[in-house]
PDB file of C-alpha atoms and ligand atoms in Angstrom:
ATOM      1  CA  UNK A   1       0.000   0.000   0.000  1.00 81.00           C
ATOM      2  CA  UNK A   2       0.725   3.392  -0.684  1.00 92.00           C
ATOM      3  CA  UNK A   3       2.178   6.088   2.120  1.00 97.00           C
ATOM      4  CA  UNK A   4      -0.701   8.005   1.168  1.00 98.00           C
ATOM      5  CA  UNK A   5      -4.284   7.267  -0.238  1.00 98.00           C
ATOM      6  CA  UNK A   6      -7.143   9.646  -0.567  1.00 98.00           C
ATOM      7  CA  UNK A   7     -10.465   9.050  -0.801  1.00 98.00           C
ATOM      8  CA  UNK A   8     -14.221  10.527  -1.336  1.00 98.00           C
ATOM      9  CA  UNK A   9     -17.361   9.411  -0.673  1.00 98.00           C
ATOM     10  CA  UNK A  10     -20.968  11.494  -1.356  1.00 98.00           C
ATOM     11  CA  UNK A  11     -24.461  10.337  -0.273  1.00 97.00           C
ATOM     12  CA  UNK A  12     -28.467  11.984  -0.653  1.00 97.00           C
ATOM     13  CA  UNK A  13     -31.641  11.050   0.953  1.00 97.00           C
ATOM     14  CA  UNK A  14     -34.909  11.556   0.715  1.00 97.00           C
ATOM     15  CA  UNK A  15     -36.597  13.271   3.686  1.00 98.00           C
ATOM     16  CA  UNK A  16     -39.699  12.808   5.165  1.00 97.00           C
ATOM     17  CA  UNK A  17     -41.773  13.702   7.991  1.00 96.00           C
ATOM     18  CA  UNK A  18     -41.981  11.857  10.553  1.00 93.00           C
ATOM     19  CA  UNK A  19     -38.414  10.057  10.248  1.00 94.00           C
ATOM     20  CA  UNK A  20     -35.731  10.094  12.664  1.00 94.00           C
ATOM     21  CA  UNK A  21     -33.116  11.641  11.039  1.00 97.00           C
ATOM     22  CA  UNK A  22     -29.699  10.138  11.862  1.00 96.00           C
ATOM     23  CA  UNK A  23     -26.168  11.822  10.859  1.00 98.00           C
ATOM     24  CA  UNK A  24     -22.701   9.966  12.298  1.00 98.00           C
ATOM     25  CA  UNK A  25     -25.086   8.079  14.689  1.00 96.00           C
ATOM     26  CA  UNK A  26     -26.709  11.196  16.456  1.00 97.00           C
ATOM     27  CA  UNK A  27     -30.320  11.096  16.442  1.00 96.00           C
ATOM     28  CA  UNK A  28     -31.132  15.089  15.258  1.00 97.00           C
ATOM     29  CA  UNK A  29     -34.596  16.499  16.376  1.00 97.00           C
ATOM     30  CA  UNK A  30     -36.118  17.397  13.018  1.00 97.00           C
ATOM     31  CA  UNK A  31     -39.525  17.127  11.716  1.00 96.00           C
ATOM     32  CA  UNK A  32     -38.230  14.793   9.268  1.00 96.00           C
ATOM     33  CA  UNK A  33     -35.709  12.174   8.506  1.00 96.00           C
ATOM     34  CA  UNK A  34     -33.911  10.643   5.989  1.00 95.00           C
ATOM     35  CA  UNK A  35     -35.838   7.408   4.145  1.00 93.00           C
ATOM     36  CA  UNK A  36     -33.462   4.654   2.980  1.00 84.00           C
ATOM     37  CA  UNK A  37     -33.037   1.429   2.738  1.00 71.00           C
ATOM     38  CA  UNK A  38     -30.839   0.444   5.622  1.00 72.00           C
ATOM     39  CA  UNK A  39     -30.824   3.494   8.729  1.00 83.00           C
ATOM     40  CA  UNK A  40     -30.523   6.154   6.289  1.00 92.00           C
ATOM     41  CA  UNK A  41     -27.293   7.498   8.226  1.00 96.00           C
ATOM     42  CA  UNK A  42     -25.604   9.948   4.841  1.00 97.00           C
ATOM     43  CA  UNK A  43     -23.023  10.589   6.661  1.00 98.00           C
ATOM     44  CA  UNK A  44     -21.685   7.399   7.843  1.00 98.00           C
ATOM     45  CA  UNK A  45     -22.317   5.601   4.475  1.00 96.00           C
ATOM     46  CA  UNK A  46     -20.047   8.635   2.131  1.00 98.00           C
ATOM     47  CA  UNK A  47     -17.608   7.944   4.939  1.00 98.00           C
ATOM     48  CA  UNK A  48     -17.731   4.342   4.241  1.00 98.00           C
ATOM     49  CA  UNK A  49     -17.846   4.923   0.669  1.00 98.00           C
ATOM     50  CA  UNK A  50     -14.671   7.121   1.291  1.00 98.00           C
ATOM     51  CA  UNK A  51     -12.922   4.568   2.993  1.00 98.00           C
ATOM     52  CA  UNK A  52     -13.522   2.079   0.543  1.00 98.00           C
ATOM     53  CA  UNK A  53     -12.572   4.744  -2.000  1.00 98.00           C
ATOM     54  CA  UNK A  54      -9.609   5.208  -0.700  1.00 98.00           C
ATOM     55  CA  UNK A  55      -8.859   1.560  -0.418  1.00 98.00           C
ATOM     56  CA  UNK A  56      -9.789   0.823  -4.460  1.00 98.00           C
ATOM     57  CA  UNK A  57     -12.383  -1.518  -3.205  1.00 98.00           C
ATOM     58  CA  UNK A  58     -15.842  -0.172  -4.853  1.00 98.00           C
ATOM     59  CA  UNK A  59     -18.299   0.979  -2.932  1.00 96.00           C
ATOM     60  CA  UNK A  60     -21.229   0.449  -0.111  1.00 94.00           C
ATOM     61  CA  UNK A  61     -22.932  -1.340  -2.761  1.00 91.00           C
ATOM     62  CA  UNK A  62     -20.244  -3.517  -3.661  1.00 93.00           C
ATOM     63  CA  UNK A  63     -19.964  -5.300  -0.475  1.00 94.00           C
ATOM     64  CA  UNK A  64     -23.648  -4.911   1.079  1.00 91.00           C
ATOM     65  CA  UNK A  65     -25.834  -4.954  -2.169  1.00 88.00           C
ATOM     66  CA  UNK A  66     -28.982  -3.143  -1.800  1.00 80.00           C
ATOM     67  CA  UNK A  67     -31.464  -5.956  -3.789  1.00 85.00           C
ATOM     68  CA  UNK A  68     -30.403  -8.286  -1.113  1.00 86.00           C
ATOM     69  CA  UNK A  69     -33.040  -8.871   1.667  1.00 85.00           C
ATOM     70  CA  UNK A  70     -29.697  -9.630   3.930  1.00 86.00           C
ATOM     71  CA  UNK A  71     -29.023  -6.134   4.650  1.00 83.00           C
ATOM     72  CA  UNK A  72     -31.952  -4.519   4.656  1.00 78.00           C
ATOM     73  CA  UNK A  73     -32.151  -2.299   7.965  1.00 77.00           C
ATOM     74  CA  UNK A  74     -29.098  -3.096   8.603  1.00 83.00           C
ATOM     75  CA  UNK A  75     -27.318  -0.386  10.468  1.00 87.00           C
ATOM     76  CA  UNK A  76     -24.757   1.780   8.981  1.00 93.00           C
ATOM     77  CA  UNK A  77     -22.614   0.666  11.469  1.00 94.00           C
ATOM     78  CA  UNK A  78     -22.243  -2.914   9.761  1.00 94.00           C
ATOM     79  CA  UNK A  79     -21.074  -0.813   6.952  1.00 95.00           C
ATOM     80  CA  UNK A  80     -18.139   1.496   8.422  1.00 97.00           C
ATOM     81  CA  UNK A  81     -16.791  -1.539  10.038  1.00 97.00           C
ATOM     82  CA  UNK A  82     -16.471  -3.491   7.422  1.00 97.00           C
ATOM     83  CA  UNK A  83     -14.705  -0.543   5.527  1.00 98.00           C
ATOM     84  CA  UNK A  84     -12.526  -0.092   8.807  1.00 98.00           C
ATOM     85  CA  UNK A  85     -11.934  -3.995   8.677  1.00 98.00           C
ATOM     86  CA  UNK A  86     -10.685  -3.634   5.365  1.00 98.00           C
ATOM     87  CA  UNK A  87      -8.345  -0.474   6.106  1.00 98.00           C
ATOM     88  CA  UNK A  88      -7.069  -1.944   8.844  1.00 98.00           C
ATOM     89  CA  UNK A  89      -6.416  -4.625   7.352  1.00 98.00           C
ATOM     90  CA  UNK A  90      -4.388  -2.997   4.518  1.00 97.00           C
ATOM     91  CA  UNK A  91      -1.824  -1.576   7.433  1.00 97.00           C
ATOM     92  CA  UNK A  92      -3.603   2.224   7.217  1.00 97.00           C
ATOM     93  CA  UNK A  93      -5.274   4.720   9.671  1.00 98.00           C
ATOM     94  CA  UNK A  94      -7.157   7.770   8.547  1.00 98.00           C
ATOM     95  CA  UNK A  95      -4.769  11.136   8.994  1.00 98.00           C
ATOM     96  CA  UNK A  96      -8.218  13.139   8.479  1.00 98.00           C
ATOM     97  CA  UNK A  97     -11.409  13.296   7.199  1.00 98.00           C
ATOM     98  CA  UNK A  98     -12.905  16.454   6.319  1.00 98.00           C
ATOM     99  CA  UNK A  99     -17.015  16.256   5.915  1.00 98.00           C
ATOM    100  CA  UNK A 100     -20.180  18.567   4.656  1.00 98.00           C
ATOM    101  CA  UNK A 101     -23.438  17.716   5.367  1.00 98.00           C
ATOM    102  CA  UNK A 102     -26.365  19.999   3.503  1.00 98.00           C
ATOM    103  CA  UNK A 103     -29.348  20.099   5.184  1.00 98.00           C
ATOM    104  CA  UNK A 104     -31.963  23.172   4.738  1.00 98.00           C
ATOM    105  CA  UNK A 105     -33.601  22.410   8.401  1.00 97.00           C
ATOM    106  CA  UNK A 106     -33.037  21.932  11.162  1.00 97.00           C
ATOM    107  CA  UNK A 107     -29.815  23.758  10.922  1.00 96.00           C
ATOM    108  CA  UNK A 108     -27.314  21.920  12.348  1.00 97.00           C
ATOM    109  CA  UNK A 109     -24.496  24.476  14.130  1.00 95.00           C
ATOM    110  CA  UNK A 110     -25.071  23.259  17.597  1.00 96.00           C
ATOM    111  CA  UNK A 111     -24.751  19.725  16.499  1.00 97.00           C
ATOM    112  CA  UNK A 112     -21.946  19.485  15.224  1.00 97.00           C
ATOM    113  CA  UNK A 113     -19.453  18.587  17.957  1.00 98.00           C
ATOM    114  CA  UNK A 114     -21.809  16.132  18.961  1.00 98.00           C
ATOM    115  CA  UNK A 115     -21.720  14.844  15.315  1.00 98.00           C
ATOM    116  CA  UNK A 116     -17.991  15.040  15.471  1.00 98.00           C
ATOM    117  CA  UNK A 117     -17.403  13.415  18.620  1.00 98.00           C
ATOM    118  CA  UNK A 118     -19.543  10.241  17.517  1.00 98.00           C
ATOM    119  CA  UNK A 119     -17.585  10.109  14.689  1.00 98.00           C
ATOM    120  CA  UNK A 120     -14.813   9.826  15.994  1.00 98.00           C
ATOM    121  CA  UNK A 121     -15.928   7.428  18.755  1.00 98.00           C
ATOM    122  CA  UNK A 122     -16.738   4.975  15.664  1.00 98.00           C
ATOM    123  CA  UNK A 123     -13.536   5.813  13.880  1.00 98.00           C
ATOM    124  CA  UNK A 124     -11.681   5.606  17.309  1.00 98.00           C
ATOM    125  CA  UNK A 125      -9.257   8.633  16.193  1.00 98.00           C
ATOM    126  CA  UNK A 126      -9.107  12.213  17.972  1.00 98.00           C
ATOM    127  CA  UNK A 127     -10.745  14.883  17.340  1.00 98.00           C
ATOM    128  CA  UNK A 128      -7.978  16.625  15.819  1.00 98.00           C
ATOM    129  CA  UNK A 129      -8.448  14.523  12.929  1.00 98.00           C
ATOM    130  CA  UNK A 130     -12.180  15.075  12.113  1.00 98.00           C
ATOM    131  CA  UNK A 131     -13.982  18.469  10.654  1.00 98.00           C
ATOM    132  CA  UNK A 132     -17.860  18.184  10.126  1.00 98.00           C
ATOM    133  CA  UNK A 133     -19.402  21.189   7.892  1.00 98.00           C
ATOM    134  CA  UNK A 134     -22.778  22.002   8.187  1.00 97.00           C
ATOM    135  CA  UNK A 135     -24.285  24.100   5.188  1.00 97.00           C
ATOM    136  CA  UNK A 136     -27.980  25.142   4.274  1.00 96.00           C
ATOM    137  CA  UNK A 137     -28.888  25.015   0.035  1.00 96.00           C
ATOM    138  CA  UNK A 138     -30.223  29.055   0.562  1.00 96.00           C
ATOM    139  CA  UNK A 139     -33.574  27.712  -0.174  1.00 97.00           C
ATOM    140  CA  UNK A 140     -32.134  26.070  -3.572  1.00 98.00           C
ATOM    141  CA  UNK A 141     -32.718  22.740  -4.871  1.00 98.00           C
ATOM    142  CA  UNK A 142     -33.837  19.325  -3.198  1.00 98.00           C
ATOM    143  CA  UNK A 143     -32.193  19.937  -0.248  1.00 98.00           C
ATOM    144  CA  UNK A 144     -32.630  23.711   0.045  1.00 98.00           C
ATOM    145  CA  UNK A 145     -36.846  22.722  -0.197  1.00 98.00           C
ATOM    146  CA  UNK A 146     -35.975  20.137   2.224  1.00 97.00           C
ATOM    147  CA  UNK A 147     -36.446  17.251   0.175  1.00 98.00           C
ATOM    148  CA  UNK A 148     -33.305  15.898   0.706  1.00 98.00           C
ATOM    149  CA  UNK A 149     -30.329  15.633   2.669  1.00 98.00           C
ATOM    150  CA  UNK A 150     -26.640  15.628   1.437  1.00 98.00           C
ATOM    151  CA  UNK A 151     -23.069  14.294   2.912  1.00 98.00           C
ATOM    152  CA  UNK A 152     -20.203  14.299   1.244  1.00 98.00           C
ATOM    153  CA  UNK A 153     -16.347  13.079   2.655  1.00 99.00           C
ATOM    154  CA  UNK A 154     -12.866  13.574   2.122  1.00 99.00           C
ATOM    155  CA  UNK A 155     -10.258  11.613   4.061  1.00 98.00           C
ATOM    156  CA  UNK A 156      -6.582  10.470   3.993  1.00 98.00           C
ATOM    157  CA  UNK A 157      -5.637   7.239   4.949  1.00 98.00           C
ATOM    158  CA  UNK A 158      -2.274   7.110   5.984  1.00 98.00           C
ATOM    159  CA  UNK A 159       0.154   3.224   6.363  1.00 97.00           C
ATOM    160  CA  UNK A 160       0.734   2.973   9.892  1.00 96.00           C
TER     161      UNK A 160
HETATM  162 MG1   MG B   1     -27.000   5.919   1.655  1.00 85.75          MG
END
């Protein structure tokens, strides 16, 4: 493996009401929540799509395909550690990951460190090493009518 390996991963949901919305496993109090087919968490899944990204191995839907019954509700959870499995297993650690989530409302300012420290709870790395963006559409778009929301990931994965 490389010294160095980047990787991106990007992720949309539909939202709608009455959903718990779900972002880096922090349950946000919203009026509605993302729909999908596992727990809808965009954030953790364009992480794990990063990861895997980085890693040359595909994609969520490589290793967990979505037409099979197997996974479905599965947590995104199952996901990131497979991708973490798979890092780790490749001799790497992530030197940062850098992250923007879109969402129109709630806004999400004041829930953002607790965004970031889950994150890095699941990623078991420091907070030094994870940024979480929050930005609204201006009203533009599917997310900025709140008909969706977006996450999209940048990290570096690093050989031990
Ligand atoms: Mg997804």
């Amino acid at each position: 493996m490389d010294r160095l390996r980047i990787g991106f991963g990007t992720d949309v949901h539909r939202l709608e009401t009455g959903r718990p919305l779900i972002l880096g496993g922090v349950e946000i109090p919203s009026r509605a929540g993302a729909v999908g087919h596992s727990d809808a968490d965009v954030l953790l899944h364009a992480v794990t799509d990063a990861i895997f990204g980085a890693l040359a191995l595909g994609d969520i839907g490589t290793h967990f395909p979505d037409d099979d019954d197997q996974w479905k509700g599965a947590e995104s959870t199952l996901f990131l550690s497979e991708a973490l499995g798979q890092m780790r297993g490749a001799g790497c650690h992530i030197a940062n990951l850098d992250a923007v989530v879109s969402l129109e409302s709630p806004r999400l300012g004041e829930h953002k460190e607790a965004i970031r420290a889950s994150l890095c709870s699941k990623l078991d790395i420091g907070a030094e090493r994870v940024n979480i963006k929050a930005k609204s559409a201006e009203g533009l778009g599917p997310v900025g009518e709140q008909m969706a929301v977006r996450a999209e990931v940048v990290l570096l994965l690093e050989r031990d």
